[in-house]
Tab-separated table of C-alpha atoms in Angstrom:
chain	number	residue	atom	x	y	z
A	16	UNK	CA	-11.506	27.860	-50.019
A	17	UNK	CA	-11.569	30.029	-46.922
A	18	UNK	CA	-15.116	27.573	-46.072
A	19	UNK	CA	-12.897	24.462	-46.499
A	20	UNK	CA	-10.147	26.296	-44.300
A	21	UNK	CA	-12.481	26.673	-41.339
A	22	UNK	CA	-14.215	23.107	-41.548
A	23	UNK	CA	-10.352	21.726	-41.638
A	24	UNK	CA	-9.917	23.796	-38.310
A	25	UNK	CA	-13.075	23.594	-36.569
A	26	UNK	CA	-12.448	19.218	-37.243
A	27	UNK	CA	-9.344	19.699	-35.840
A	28	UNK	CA	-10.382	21.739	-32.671
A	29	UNK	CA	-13.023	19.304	-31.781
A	30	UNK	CA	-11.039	16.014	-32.514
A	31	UNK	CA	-8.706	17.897	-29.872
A	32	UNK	CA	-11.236	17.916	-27.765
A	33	UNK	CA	-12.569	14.303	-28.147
A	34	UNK	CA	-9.492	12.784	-27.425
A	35	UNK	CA	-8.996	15.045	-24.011
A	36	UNK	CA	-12.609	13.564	-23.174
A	37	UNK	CA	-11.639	9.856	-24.211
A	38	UNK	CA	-7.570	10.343	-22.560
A	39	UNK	CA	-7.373	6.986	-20.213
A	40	UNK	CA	-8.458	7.300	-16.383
A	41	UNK	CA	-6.498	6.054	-13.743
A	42	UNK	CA	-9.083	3.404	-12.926
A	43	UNK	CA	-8.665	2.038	-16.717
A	44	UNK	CA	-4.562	1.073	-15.644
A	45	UNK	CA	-4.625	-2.939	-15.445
A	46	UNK	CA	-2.647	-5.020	-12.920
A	47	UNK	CA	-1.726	-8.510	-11.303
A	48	UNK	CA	-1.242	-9.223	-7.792
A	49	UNK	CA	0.476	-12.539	-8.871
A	50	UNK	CA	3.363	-10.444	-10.771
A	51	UNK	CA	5.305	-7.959	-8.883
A	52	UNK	CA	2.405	-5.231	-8.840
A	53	UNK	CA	4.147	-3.626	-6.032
A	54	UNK	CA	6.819	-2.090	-7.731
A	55	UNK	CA	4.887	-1.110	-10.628
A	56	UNK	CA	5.467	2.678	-11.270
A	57	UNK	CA	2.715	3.352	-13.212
A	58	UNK	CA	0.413	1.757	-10.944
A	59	UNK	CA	1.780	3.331	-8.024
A	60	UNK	CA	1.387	6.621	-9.696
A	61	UNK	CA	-2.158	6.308	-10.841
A	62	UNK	CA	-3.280	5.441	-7.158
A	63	UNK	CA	-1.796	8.764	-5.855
A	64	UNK	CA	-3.986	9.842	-8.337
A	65	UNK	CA	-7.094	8.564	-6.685
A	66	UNK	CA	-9.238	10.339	-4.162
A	67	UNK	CA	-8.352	9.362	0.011
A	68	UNK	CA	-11.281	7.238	-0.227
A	69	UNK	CA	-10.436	5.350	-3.059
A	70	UNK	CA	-7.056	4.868	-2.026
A	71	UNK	CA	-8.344	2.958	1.018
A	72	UNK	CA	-10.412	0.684	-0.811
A	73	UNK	CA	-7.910	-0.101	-3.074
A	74	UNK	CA	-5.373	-0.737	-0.672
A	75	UNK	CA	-7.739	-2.959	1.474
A	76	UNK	CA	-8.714	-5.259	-1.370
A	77	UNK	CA	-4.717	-5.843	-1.689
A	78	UNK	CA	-4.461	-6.883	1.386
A	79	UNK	CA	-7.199	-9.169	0.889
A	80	UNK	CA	-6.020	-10.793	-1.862
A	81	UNK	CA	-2.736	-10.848	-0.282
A	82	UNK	CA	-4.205	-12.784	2.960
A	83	UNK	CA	-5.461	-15.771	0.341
A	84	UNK	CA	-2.130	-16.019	-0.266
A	85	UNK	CA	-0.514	-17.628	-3.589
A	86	UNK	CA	-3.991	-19.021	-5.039
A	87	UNK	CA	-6.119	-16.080	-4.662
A	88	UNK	CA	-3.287	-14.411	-6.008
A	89	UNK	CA	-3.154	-16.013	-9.451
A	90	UNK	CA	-6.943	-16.182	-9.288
A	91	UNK	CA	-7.421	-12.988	-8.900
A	92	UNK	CA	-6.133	-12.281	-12.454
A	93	UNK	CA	-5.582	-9.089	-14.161
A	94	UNK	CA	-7.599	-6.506	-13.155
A	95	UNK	CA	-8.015	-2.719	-13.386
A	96	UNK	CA	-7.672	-0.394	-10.484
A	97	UNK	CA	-11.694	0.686	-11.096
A	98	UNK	CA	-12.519	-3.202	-11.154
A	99	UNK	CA	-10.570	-3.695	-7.722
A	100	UNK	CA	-12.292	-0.545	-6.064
A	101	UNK	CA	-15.527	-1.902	-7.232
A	102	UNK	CA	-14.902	-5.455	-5.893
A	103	UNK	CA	-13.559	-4.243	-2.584
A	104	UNK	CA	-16.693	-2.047	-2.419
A	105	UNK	CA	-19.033	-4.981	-3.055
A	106	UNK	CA	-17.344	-7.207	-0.685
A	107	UNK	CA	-17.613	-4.531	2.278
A	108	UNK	CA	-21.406	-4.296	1.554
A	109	UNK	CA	-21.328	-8.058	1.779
A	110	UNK	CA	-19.182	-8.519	4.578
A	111	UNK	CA	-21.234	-5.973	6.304
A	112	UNK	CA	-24.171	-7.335	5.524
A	113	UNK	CA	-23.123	-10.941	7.304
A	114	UNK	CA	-22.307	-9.319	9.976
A	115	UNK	CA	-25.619	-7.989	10.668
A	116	UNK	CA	-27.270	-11.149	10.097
A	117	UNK	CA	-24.826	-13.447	12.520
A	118	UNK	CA	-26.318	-14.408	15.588
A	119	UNK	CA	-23.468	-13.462	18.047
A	120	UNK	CA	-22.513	-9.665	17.399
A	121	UNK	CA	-19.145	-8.420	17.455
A	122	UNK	CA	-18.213	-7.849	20.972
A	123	UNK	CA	-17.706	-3.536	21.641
A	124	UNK	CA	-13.588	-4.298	22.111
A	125	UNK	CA	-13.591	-5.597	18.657
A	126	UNK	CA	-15.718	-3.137	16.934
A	127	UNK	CA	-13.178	-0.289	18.197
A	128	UNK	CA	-9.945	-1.891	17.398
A	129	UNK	CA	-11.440	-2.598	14.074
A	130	UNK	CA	-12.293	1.143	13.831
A	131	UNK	CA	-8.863	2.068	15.303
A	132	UNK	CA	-6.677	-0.027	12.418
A	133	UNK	CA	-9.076	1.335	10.015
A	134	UNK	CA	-8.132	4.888	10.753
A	135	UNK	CA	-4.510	4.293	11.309
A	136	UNK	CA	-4.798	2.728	7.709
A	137	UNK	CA	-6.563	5.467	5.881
A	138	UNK	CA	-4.294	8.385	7.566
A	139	UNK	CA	-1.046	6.602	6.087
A	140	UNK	CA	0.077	5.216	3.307
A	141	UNK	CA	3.102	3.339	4.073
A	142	UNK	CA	5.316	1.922	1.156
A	143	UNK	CA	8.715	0.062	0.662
A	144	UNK	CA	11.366	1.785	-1.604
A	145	UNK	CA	14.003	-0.156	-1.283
A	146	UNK	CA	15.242	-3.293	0.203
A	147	UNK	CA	18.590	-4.955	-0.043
A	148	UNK	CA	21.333	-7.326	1.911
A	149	UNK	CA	24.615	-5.549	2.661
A	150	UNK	CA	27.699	-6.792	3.551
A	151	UNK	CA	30.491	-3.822	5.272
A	152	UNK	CA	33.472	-5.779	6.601
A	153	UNK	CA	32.484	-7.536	9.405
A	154	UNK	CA	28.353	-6.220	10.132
A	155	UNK	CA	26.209	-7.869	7.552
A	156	UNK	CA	22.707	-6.182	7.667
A	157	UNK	CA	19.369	-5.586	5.461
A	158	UNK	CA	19.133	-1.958	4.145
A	159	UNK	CA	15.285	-0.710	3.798
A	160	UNK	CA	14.021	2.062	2.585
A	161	UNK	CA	10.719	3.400	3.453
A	162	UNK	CA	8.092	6.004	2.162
A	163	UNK	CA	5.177	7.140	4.497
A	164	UNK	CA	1.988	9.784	2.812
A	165	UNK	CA	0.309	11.882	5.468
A	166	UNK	CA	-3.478	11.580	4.022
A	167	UNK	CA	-4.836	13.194	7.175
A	168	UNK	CA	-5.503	16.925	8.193
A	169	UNK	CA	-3.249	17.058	11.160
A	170	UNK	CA	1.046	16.843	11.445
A	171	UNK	CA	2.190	13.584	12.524
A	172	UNK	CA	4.918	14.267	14.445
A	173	UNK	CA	5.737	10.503	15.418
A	174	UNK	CA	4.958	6.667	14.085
A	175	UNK	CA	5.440	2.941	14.829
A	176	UNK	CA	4.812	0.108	13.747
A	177	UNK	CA	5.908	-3.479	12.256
A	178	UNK	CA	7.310	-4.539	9.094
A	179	UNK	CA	6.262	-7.884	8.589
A	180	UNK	CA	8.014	-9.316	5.326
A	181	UNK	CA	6.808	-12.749	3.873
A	182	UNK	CA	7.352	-15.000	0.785
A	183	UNK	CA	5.081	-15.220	-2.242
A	184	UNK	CA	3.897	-18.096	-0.648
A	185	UNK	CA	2.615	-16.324	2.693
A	186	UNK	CA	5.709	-17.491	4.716
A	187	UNK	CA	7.068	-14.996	7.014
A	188	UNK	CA	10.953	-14.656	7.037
A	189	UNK	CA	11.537	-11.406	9.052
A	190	UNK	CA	9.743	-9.143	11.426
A	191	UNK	CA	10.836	-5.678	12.528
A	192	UNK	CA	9.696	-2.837	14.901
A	193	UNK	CA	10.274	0.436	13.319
A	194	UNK	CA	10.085	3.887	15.116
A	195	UNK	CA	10.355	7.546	13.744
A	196	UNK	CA	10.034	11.038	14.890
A	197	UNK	CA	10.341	12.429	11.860
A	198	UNK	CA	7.499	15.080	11.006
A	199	UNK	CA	5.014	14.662	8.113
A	200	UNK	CA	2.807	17.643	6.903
A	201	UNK	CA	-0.174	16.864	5.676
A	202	UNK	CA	-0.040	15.763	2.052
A	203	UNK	CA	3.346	15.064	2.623
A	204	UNK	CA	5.636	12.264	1.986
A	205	UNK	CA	8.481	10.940	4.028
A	206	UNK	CA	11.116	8.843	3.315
A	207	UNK	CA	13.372	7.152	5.646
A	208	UNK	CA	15.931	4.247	5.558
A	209	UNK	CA	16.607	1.708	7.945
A	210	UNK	CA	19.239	-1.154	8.550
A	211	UNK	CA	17.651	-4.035	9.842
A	212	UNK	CA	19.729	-6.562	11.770
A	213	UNK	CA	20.847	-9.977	9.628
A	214	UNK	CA	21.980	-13.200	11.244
A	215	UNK	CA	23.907	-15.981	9.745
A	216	UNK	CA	21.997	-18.418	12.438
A	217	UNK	CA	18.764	-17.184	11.492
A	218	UNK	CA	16.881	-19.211	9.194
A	219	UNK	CA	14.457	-16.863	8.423
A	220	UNK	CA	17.525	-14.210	7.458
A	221	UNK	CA	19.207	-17.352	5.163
A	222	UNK	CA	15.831	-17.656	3.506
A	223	UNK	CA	15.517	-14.370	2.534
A	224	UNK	CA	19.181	-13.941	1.615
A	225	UNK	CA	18.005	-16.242	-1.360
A	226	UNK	CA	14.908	-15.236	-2.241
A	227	UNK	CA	14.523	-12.710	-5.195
A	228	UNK	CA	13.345	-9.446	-3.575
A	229	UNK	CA	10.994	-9.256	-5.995
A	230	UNK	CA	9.056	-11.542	-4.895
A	231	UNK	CA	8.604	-10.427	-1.654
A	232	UNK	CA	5.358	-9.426	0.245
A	233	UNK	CA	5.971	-6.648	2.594
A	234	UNK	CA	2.886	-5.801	5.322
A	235	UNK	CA	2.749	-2.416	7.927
A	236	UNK	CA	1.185	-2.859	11.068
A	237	UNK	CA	0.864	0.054	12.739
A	238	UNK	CA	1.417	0.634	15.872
A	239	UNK	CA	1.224	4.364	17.503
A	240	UNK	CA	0.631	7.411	15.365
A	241	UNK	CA	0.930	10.740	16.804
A	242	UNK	CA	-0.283	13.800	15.675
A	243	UNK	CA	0.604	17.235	16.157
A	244	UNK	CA	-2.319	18.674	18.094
A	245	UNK	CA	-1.551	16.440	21.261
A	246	UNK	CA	-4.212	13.064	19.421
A	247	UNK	CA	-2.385	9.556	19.335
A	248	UNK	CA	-3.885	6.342	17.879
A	249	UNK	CA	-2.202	3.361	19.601
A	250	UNK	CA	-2.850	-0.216	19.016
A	251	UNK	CA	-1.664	-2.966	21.406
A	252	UNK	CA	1.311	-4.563	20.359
């Protein structure tokens, strides 16, 4: 009896075990980038969960797929977060690889404003919260809400750049320069809401008034990003 006892727990203890080894990885979460992926909480919260790295390979293959617009939305498909790393990966190598090969090199001015975005990419992670038409009396505007991650070492004591927002179907309906000096530690997340202006004469502004804001696409161009200990990254607006 007291054998059968101990067999019963020592199953138990390393079925516990098993499971903890075989519990689902972040990478194993599936998505589509021709739903509404963006405002996907789980998939949100398994990318925090990825290394810096990781993060910025995921976040550049959406915005690849993104640039193909509708089509290489849907054919993208459903795909996991470890699949989209892994294709992003692959077409860097690729990408890199053609590159090397052309016949006319990239000119020195391109190479460092490539380098530039890339590092203004990796050291934020900018992401809409909220967006929404209002209407107060008279002033009609768009309310947007913001979140911004500090993945760098250094405090960023100051940021700007564009919000470009577009259609599923790659159509851009409004374009705004925001500014903050709000400070971010690092690791830190800051939030921040904005009103954007609306216009009744705007046909951009009437489009959007209609469209589901669910469907939306909403890009981050950065502009300036500066840090605590006196560095700024500045692209040319």
């Amino acid at each position: 009896m007291q054998l059968k006892r101990f067999n019963a727990v020592a199953f138990g203890a390393v079925l516990g075990v098993l499971l903890l080894l075989t519990g689902c990885s972040p990478k194993d979460y599936t998505f589509s980038m021709a739903k509404d992926w963006r405002n996907d909480k789980k998939l949100q919260t398994y990318v925090q969960q990825l290394t810096d790295p990781e993060q910025a390979l995921f976040k550049a293959y959406t915005e690849r797929i993104e640039r193909g617009g509708a089509a290489e939305r849907n054919a993208s498909g459903v795909i996991s977060i470890g699949e989209a790393i892994q294709s992003q990966t692959q077409w860097e190598s690729e990408n890199a690889q053609n590159k090397t090969s052309a016949p006319v090199a990239e000119s020195e001015g391109q190479s460092v404003h490539s380098s530039l975005v890339k590092e203004m990419r990796s050291v934020v992670t900018p992401s809409v919260t909220a967006f929404k038409y209002s209407k107060d009396k008279s002033t009609e505007n768009w309310d947007l809400s913001m979140s911004f991650k500090n993945n760098g070492s250094q405090s960023i004591i100051s940021m700007k750049g564009t919000l470009v927002i577009r259609d599923s179907q790659g159509t851009e309906l409004k374009r705004s320069t925001l500014q903050t000096d709000t400070r971010i530690e690092p690791g830190a997340v800051m939030s921040q809401a904005w009103p954007l202006d609306y216009s009744s004469k705007d046909a951009g502004d009437l489009l959007l008034k209609k469209t589901n804001a669910t469907k939306l696409v909403f890009s981050w161009y950065p502009v300036i990003y500066e840090f605590a200990d006196g560095k700024k990254l500045t692209i040319a607006e």
